[in-house]
Amino acid sequence: MLGLKLPTDPRWVNIVEKNIEEILTDHAFCEQKATSTAISLIVSFPEYTELVQEMTALVKEEMSHFKMVHDKIIERGWVLGRDRRDDYVIQLVRFFPKGGSRTTQLVHRLLYAALIEARSCERFRLLSEALQDKELATFYRNLMVSEANHYTMFLGFARKYGNKKEVDAKWQQLLEYEAEIMSNLGNTEAIHG
């Protein structure tokens, strides 16, 4: 369903289980960045009313997810750690050239967002199926559904606002590029890394 070209190595969950505190901190910041992305789309493209409406709802949802993850951190007696570089996203955004029309910029940002959500969904599925901590496994199962909905929403908007045939071709190219990135990642307790 997600179309990812390179699935995450299931052994990634073993890395996560050795440091749950780190994955929860990384996850919390991912939710915060998703909120920022939605706000940025509202600020950058206010003339797209339907997008603004959906991004407004997404801001609320992503911040509620941040709170849920932060609550898990607190429940375990930890504090939210510091944010760190997300090499996955840094490498991903190098794919499309900068510039172009406003519509092109919008489509590219929507495709990046769709792919990040798709990878998060795939990672959450792995965590939901393989974590020994059943409470966290259930937690990630519930979040996985949201991520899948976000992925389809962003991809749907890209197809709506851009030329569908061109968008689909760009999407396939981006998926291939993302597989190359993932071939060098998957060895840290990070949602995307």
mmCIF file of C-alpha atoms in Angstrom:
data_model
loop_
_atom_site.group_PDB
_atom_site.id
_atom_site.type_symbol
_atom_site.label_atom_id
_atom_site.label_comp_id
_atom_site.label_asym_id
_atom_site.label_seq_id
_atom_site.Cartn_x
_atom_site.Cartn_y
_atom_site.Cartn_z
ATOM 1 C CA MET A 1 0.000 0.000 0.000
ATOM 2 C CA LEU A 2 2.752 2.476 0.892
ATOM 3 C CA GLY A 3 4.802 1.812 -2.232
ATOM 4 C CA LEU A 4 8.123 1.980 -0.395
ATOM 5 C CA LYS A 5 10.869 0.396 -2.501
ATOM 6 C CA LEU A 6 13.046 -0.763 0.403
ATOM 7 C CA PRO A 7 11.385 -2.094 3.549
ATOM 8 C CA THR A 8 13.032 -1.465 6.892
ATOM 9 C CA ASP A 9 15.172 -4.348 8.119
ATOM 10 C CA PRO A 10 13.125 -5.926 10.957
ATOM 11 C CA ARG A 11 16.282 -5.975 13.097
ATOM 12 C CA TRP A 12 15.859 -2.199 13.451
ATOM 13 C CA VAL A 13 13.341 -2.968 16.209
ATOM 14 C CA ASN A 14 16.126 -4.668 18.190
ATOM 15 C CA ILE A 15 18.095 -1.412 18.098
ATOM 16 C CA VAL A 16 15.023 0.502 19.253
ATOM 17 C CA GLU A 17 14.337 -1.872 22.141
ATOM 18 C CA LYS A 18 17.791 -1.256 23.566
ATOM 19 C CA ASN A 19 16.975 2.426 23.998
ATOM 20 C CA ILE A 20 13.274 3.174 24.198
ATOM 21 C CA GLU A 21 13.995 6.573 25.745
ATOM 22 C CA GLU A 22 15.843 7.671 22.588
ATOM 23 C CA ILE A 23 13.139 6.498 20.185
ATOM 24 C CA LEU A 24 10.456 8.267 22.200
ATOM 25 C CA THR A 25 12.455 11.498 22.196
ATOM 26 C CA ASP A 26 13.075 11.226 18.464
ATOM 27 C CA HIS A 27 9.420 10.413 17.883
ATOM 28 C CA ALA A 28 8.271 13.418 19.927
ATOM 29 C CA PHE A 29 10.379 15.727 17.790
ATOM 30 C CA CYS A 30 9.081 14.074 14.604
ATOM 31 C CA GLU A 31 5.559 14.968 15.716
ATOM 32 C CA GLN A 32 6.679 18.519 16.428
ATOM 33 C CA LYS A 33 8.284 18.779 12.966
ATOM 34 C CA ALA A 34 5.116 17.431 11.345
ATOM 35 C CA THR A 35 3.219 20.210 13.108
ATOM 36 C CA SER A 36 5.723 22.763 11.810
ATOM 37 C CA THR A 37 5.384 21.406 8.278
ATOM 38 C CA ALA A 38 1.609 21.816 8.372
ATOM 39 C CA ILE A 39 1.934 25.379 9.700
ATOM 40 C CA SER A 40 4.533 26.179 7.045
ATOM 41 C CA LEU A 41 2.205 24.954 4.295
ATOM 42 C CA ILE A 42 -0.555 27.217 5.643
ATOM 43 C CA VAL A 43 1.785 30.224 5.749
ATOM 44 C CA SER A 44 3.327 29.541 2.330
ATOM 45 C CA PHE A 45 0.179 28.608 0.406
ATOM 46 C CA PRO A 46 -2.796 30.380 2.044
ATOM 47 C CA GLU A 47 -4.698 30.595 -1.232
ATOM 48 C CA TYR A 48 -5.304 26.811 -1.236
ATOM 49 C CA THR A 49 -8.345 26.842 1.034
ATOM 50 C CA GLU A 50 -8.877 23.074 1.212
ATOM 51 C CA LEU A 51 -5.194 22.549 2.010
ATOM 52 C CA VAL A 52 -5.330 25.221 4.725
ATOM 53 C CA GLN A 53 -8.376 23.544 6.276
ATOM 54 C CA GLU A 54 -6.721 20.116 6.303
ATOM 55 C CA MET A 55 -3.410 21.483 7.582
ATOM 56 C CA THR A 56 -5.225 23.263 10.418
ATOM 57 C CA ALA A 57 -6.746 19.957 11.479
ATOM 58 C CA LEU A 58 -3.359 18.262 11.047
ATOM 59 C CA VAL A 59 -1.655 20.786 13.343
ATOM 60 C CA LYS A 60 -4.096 19.868 16.108
ATOM 61 C CA GLU A 61 -3.650 16.142 15.512
ATOM 62 C CA GLU A 62 0.154 16.232 15.343
ATOM 63 C CA MET A 63 0.385 18.313 18.523
ATOM 64 C CA SER A 64 -1.901 15.833 20.258
ATOM 65 C CA HIS A 65 0.468 13.072 19.114
ATOM 66 C CA PHE A 66 3.408 15.070 20.479
ATOM 67 C CA LYS A 67 1.613 15.282 23.822
ATOM 68 C CA MET A 68 0.861 11.550 23.783
ATOM 69 C CA VAL A 69 4.525 10.719 23.166
ATOM 70 C CA HIS A 70 5.667 13.265 25.743
ATOM 71 C CA ASP A 71 3.256 11.726 28.263
ATOM 72 C CA LYS A 72 4.830 8.293 27.581
ATOM 73 C CA ILE A 73 8.240 9.796 28.319
ATOM 74 C CA ILE A 74 7.015 11.323 31.591
ATOM 75 C CA GLU A 75 5.198 8.122 32.632
ATOM 76 C CA ARG A 76 8.506 6.277 32.383
ATOM 77 C CA GLY A 77 10.271 8.806 34.608
ATOM 78 C CA TRP A 78 12.251 10.414 31.806
ATOM 79 C CA VAL A 79 12.427 13.932 30.396
ATOM 80 C CA LEU A 80 12.285 14.961 26.762
ATOM 81 C CA GLY A 81 15.816 14.905 25.406
ATOM 82 C CA ARG A 82 17.261 17.299 22.905
ATOM 83 C CA ASP A 83 16.389 17.209 19.231
ATOM 84 C CA ARG A 84 19.008 15.875 16.866
ATOM 85 C CA ARG A 85 19.663 15.980 13.158
ATOM 86 C CA ASP A 86 17.337 13.933 11.002
ATOM 87 C CA ASP A 87 19.741 12.742 8.305
ATOM 88 C CA TYR A 88 16.895 10.992 6.518
ATOM 89 C CA VAL A 89 14.935 14.215 5.970
ATOM 90 C CA ILE A 90 18.079 16.239 5.226
ATOM 91 C CA GLN A 91 19.006 13.809 2.440
ATOM 92 C CA LEU A 92 15.426 13.472 1.204
ATOM 93 C CA VAL A 93 14.900 17.204 0.594
ATOM 94 C CA ARG A 94 17.952 17.286 -1.683
ATOM 95 C CA PHE A 95 16.042 15.310 -4.310
ATOM 96 C CA PHE A 96 14.050 18.075 -5.986
ATOM 97 C CA PRO A 97 15.860 21.165 -7.259
ATOM 98 C CA LYS A 98 15.075 24.423 -5.504
ATOM 99 C CA GLY A 99 12.997 27.010 -7.278
ATOM 100 C CA GLY A 100 10.335 26.549 -9.900
ATOM 101 C CA SER A 101 6.781 27.802 -9.878
ATOM 102 C CA ARG A 102 4.760 28.076 -6.681
ATOM 103 C CA THR A 103 2.754 25.058 -7.791
ATOM 104 C CA THR A 104 5.927 23.038 -8.363
ATOM 105 C CA GLN A 105 7.249 24.035 -4.937
ATOM 106 C CA LEU A 106 3.940 23.050 -3.347
ATOM 107 C CA VAL A 107 3.870 19.665 -5.094
ATOM 108 C CA HIS A 108 7.439 18.917 -4.052
ATOM 109 C CA ARG A 109 6.724 19.774 -0.421
ATOM 110 C CA LEU A 110 3.587 17.632 -0.466
ATOM 111 C CA LEU A 111 5.507 14.695 -1.926
ATOM 112 C CA TYR A 112 8.227 14.980 0.720
ATOM 113 C CA ALA A 113 5.571 15.091 3.429
ATOM 114 C CA ALA A 114 3.762 12.075 1.943
ATOM 115 C CA LEU A 115 6.958 10.030 1.871
ATOM 116 C CA ILE A 116 7.972 10.941 5.414
ATOM 117 C CA GLU A 117 4.512 9.921 6.626
ATOM 118 C CA ALA A 118 4.673 6.677 4.635
ATOM 119 C CA ARG A 119 8.025 5.747 6.162
ATOM 120 C CA SER A 120 6.745 6.643 9.638
ATOM 121 C CA CYS A 121 3.720 4.435 9.055
ATOM 122 C CA GLU A 122 5.939 1.540 7.996
ATOM 123 C CA ARG A 123 8.192 1.993 11.031
ATOM 124 C CA PHE A 124 5.216 2.236 13.398
ATOM 125 C CA ARG A 125 3.865 -1.017 11.948
ATOM 126 C CA LEU A 126 7.157 -2.735 12.692
ATOM 127 C CA LEU A 127 7.149 -1.397 16.238
ATOM 128 C CA SER A 128 3.530 -2.456 16.749
ATOM 129 C CA GLU A 129 4.291 -6.007 15.620
ATOM 130 C CA ALA A 130 7.689 -6.622 17.183
ATOM 131 C CA LEU A 131 8.146 -4.587 20.368
ATOM 132 C CA GLN A 132 8.220 -6.719 23.505
ATOM 133 C CA ASP A 133 6.674 -3.814 25.422
ATOM 134 C CA LYS A 134 3.016 -4.531 24.613
ATOM 135 C CA GLU A 135 1.806 -1.130 25.831
ATOM 136 C CA LEU A 136 4.136 0.613 23.374
ATOM 137 C CA ALA A 137 3.277 -1.890 20.651
ATOM 138 C CA THR A 138 -0.402 -0.968 20.971
ATOM 139 C CA PHE A 139 0.491 2.730 21.100
ATOM 140 C CA TYR A 140 2.363 2.443 17.790
ATOM 141 C CA ARG A 141 -0.394 0.380 16.213
ATOM 142 C CA ASN A 142 -2.860 3.185 16.891
ATOM 143 C CA LEU A 143 -0.509 5.853 15.532
ATOM 144 C CA MET A 144 0.204 3.799 12.408
ATOM 145 C CA VAL A 145 -3.350 4.366 11.171
ATOM 146 C CA SER A 146 -2.979 8.139 11.465
ATOM 147 C CA GLU A 147 0.298 8.110 9.561
ATOM 148 C CA ALA A 148 -1.282 6.133 6.715
ATOM 149 C CA ASN A 149 -4.092 8.693 6.504
ATOM 150 C CA HIS A 150 -1.572 11.552 6.436
ATOM 151 C CA TYR A 151 0.422 9.870 3.667
ATOM 152 C CA THR A 152 -2.636 9.472 1.442
ATOM 153 C CA MET A 153 -3.800 13.026 2.194
ATOM 154 C CA PHE A 154 -0.477 14.608 1.171
ATOM 155 C CA LEU A 155 -0.176 12.460 -1.940
ATOM 156 C CA GLY A 156 -3.779 13.241 -2.857
ATOM 157 C CA PHE A 157 -3.157 16.983 -2.579
ATOM 158 C CA ALA A 158 -0.015 16.694 -4.723
ATOM 159 C CA ARG A 159 -2.058 14.950 -7.418
ATOM 160 C CA LYS A 160 -4.852 17.511 -7.101
ATOM 161 C CA TYR A 161 -2.678 20.609 -7.362
ATOM 162 C CA GLY A 162 -0.132 19.294 -9.869
ATOM 163 C CA ASN A 163 -0.413 17.459 -13.153
ATOM 164 C CA LYS A 164 -1.344 13.935 -12.017
ATOM 165 C CA LYS A 165 0.829 12.167 -14.595
ATOM 166 C CA GLU A 166 3.865 14.315 -13.740
ATOM 167 C CA VAL A 167 3.219 13.976 -10.017
ATOM 168 C CA ASP A 168 3.003 10.194 -10.268
ATOM 169 C CA ALA A 169 6.294 10.095 -12.211
ATOM 170 C CA LYS A 170 7.993 12.346 -9.621
ATOM 171 C CA TRP A 171 6.576 10.195 -6.825
ATOM 172 C CA GLN A 172 8.095 7.038 -8.326
ATOM 173 C CA GLN A 173 11.456 8.778 -8.767
ATOM 174 C CA LEU A 174 11.333 10.014 -5.172
ATOM 175 C CA LEU A 175 10.535 6.490 -3.937
ATOM 176 C CA GLU A 176 13.595 5.144 -5.778
ATOM 177 C CA TYR A 177 15.778 7.884 -4.315
ATOM 178 C CA GLU A 178 14.409 7.237 -0.826
ATOM 179 C CA ALA A 179 15.309 3.538 -1.144
ATOM 180 C CA GLU A 180 18.923 4.559 -1.768
ATOM 181 C CA ILE A 181 18.869 6.733 1.356
ATOM 182 C CA MET A 182 17.364 3.910 3.420
ATOM 183 C CA SER A 183 20.022 1.455 2.266
ATOM 184 C CA ASN A 184 22.492 3.452 4.386
ATOM 185 C CA LEU A 185 20.211 4.034 7.375
ATOM 186 C CA GLY A 186 18.304 1.837 9.812
ATOM 187 C CA ASN A 187 21.032 1.438 12.381
ATOM 188 C CA THR A 188 19.942 3.986 14.988
ATOM 189 C CA GLU A 189 17.058 4.329 17.400
ATOM 190 C CA ALA A 190 15.407 7.009 15.251
ATOM 191 C CA ILE A 191 12.025 6.932 13.559
ATOM 192 C CA HIS A 192 13.555 7.547 10.139
ATOM 193 C CA GLY A 193 17.264 6.861 10.666
#
